[in-house]
Amino acid sequence: MSTPAVRQPEPDRDPGLQPERTRLAWRRTTLSATIVAVLAVRAALHGGPSTAGVLACALCCVLWLGFLAVAHHRIRTLTASPSPVALAPRHATAAVLCAVAMAACGAAVVL
């Protein structure tokens, strides 16, 4: 009679890798948003300041600050514990709305 095969327990995945990748992704996205905001300001003020250009720049900068606040909160959360909680729906919605609105402001400034 053969002995039953003993199943080896599967090794746990390293919980530190996924939060680290997510934290780095938030940093890259924040850097991209910063570049968009700077380029929008540069494009709006290139030919001399106009009222519409200054308003678009101001809105783009406010949206950038909103995105930066959400990203900073998420990066702190990911760094604080080895098993971070999921991103709250209101924070995810705020990040998406800021990014989309910033892209629209950037497009309006360029056109």
Tab-separated table of C-alpha atoms in Angstrom:
chain	number	residue	atom	x	y	z
A	1	MET	CA	0.000	0.000	0.000
A	2	SER	CA	1.384	3.435	-0.907
A	3	THR	CA	1.504	6.312	1.507
A	4	PRO	CA	-0.510	9.386	0.644
A	5	ALA	CA	1.483	12.276	-0.734
A	6	VAL	CA	2.144	14.912	1.844
A	7	ARG	CA	1.245	18.278	0.523
A	8	GLN	CA	3.741	20.987	1.266
A	9	PRO	CA	2.237	24.279	2.329
A	10	GLU	CA	2.543	26.952	-0.312
A	11	PRO	CA	4.858	29.754	0.669
A	12	ASP	CA	3.155	33.021	1.539
A	13	ARG	CA	3.658	35.764	-0.948
A	14	ASP	CA	5.678	38.699	0.234
A	15	PRO	CA	3.102	41.281	1.359
A	16	GLY	CA	5.680	44.056	1.095
A	17	LEU	CA	6.036	43.973	-2.675
A	18	GLN	CA	2.551	44.979	-3.770
A	19	PRO	CA	2.235	48.039	-1.496
A	20	GLU	CA	5.713	49.134	-2.592
A	21	ARG	CA	4.762	48.904	-6.279
A	22	THR	CA	1.535	50.793	-5.601
A	23	ARG	CA	3.402	53.493	-3.689
A	24	LEU	CA	5.838	53.906	-6.580
A	25	ALA	CA	2.940	54.075	-9.056
A	26	TRP	CA	1.350	56.883	-7.027
A	27	ARG	CA	4.681	58.738	-7.076
A	28	ARG	CA	5.011	58.343	-10.858
A	29	THR	CA	1.449	59.523	-11.397
A	30	THR	CA	2.046	62.529	-9.134
A	31	LEU	CA	5.157	63.383	-11.140
A	32	SER	CA	3.154	63.155	-14.379
A	33	ALA	CA	0.449	65.413	-12.951
A	34	THR	CA	3.113	67.910	-11.906
A	35	ILE	CA	4.521	67.977	-15.424
A	36	VAL	CA	1.030	68.523	-16.867
A	37	ALA	CA	0.402	71.422	-14.486
A	38	VAL	CA	3.750	73.056	-15.262
A	39	LEU	CA	3.277	72.671	-19.021
A	40	ALA	CA	-0.255	74.095	-18.783
A	41	VAL	CA	1.050	77.149	-16.930
A	42	ARG	CA	3.851	77.558	-19.456
A	43	ALA	CA	1.481	77.268	-22.425
A	44	ALA	CA	-1.035	79.689	-20.933
A	45	LEU	CA	1.544	82.343	-20.156
A	46	HIS	CA	3.680	81.879	-23.285
A	47	GLY	CA	2.093	84.584	-25.426
A	48	GLY	CA	1.410	86.893	-22.507
A	49	PRO	CA	-1.123	86.431	-19.750
A	50	SER	CA	-4.793	86.563	-20.665
A	51	THR	CA	-7.761	86.334	-18.329
A	52	ALA	CA	-8.844	82.943	-19.677
A	53	GLY	CA	-5.294	81.622	-19.570
A	54	VAL	CA	-4.731	82.734	-15.995
A	55	LEU	CA	-8.060	81.224	-14.892
A	56	ALA	CA	-7.236	77.931	-16.640
A	57	CYS	CA	-3.800	77.915	-14.962
A	58	ALA	CA	-5.315	78.616	-11.565
A	59	LEU	CA	-7.870	75.840	-11.991
A	60	CYS	CA	-5.189	73.428	-13.200
A	61	CYS	CA	-3.022	74.249	-10.169
A	62	VAL	CA	-5.944	73.783	-7.749
A	63	LEU	CA	-6.724	70.414	-9.336
A	64	TRP	CA	-3.058	69.461	-9.115
A	65	LEU	CA	-3.046	70.316	-5.411
A	66	GLY	CA	-6.159	68.188	-4.894
A	67	PHE	CA	-4.558	65.240	-6.659
A	68	LEU	CA	-1.351	65.772	-4.707
A	69	ALA	CA	-3.283	65.675	-1.415
A	70	VAL	CA	-4.999	62.388	-2.330
A	71	ALA	CA	-1.729	60.858	-3.532
A	72	HIS	CA	0.151	61.953	-0.417
A	73	HIS	CA	-2.567	60.470	1.801
A	74	ARG	CA	-2.395	57.171	-0.085
A	75	ILE	CA	1.408	57.023	-0.004
A	76	ARG	CA	1.379	57.625	3.765
A	77	THR	CA	-1.236	54.889	4.199
A	78	LEU	CA	0.811	52.428	2.157
A	79	THR	CA	3.951	53.224	4.129
A	80	ALA	CA	2.303	53.118	7.565
A	81	SER	CA	1.401	49.438	7.768
A	82	PRO	CA	2.533	46.180	6.195
A	83	SER	CA	-1.058	45.378	5.213
A	84	PRO	CA	-2.675	48.658	4.103
A	85	VAL	CA	-6.399	49.071	3.695
A	86	ALA	CA	-7.991	49.600	0.306
A	87	LEU	CA	-8.322	53.089	-1.109
A	88	ALA	CA	-11.576	54.668	0.025
A	89	PRO	CA	-14.096	55.222	-2.789
A	90	ARG	CA	-14.252	58.963	-2.096
A	91	HIS	CA	-10.463	59.236	-2.414
A	92	ALA	CA	-10.463	57.203	-5.614
A	93	THR	CA	-13.249	59.355	-7.041
A	94	ALA	CA	-11.408	62.546	-6.085
A	95	ALA	CA	-8.184	61.317	-7.723
A	96	VAL	CA	-9.965	60.377	-10.948
A	97	LEU	CA	-11.929	63.629	-11.098
A	98	CYS	CA	-8.797	65.724	-10.472
A	99	ALA	CA	-6.824	63.861	-13.129
A	100	VAL	CA	-9.570	64.076	-15.766
A	101	ALA	CA	-10.321	67.736	-15.018
A	102	MET	CA	-6.608	68.575	-15.092
A	103	ALA	CA	-6.282	66.899	-18.484
A	104	ALA	CA	-9.270	68.912	-19.747
A	105	CYS	CA	-7.757	72.159	-18.415
A	106	GLY	CA	-4.425	71.319	-20.018
A	107	ALA	CA	-6.140	70.634	-23.335
A	108	ALA	CA	-8.102	73.896	-23.086
A	109	VAL	CA	-4.911	75.850	-22.441
A	110	VAL	CA	-3.102	74.267	-25.380
A	111	LEU	CA	-5.974	74.772	-27.811
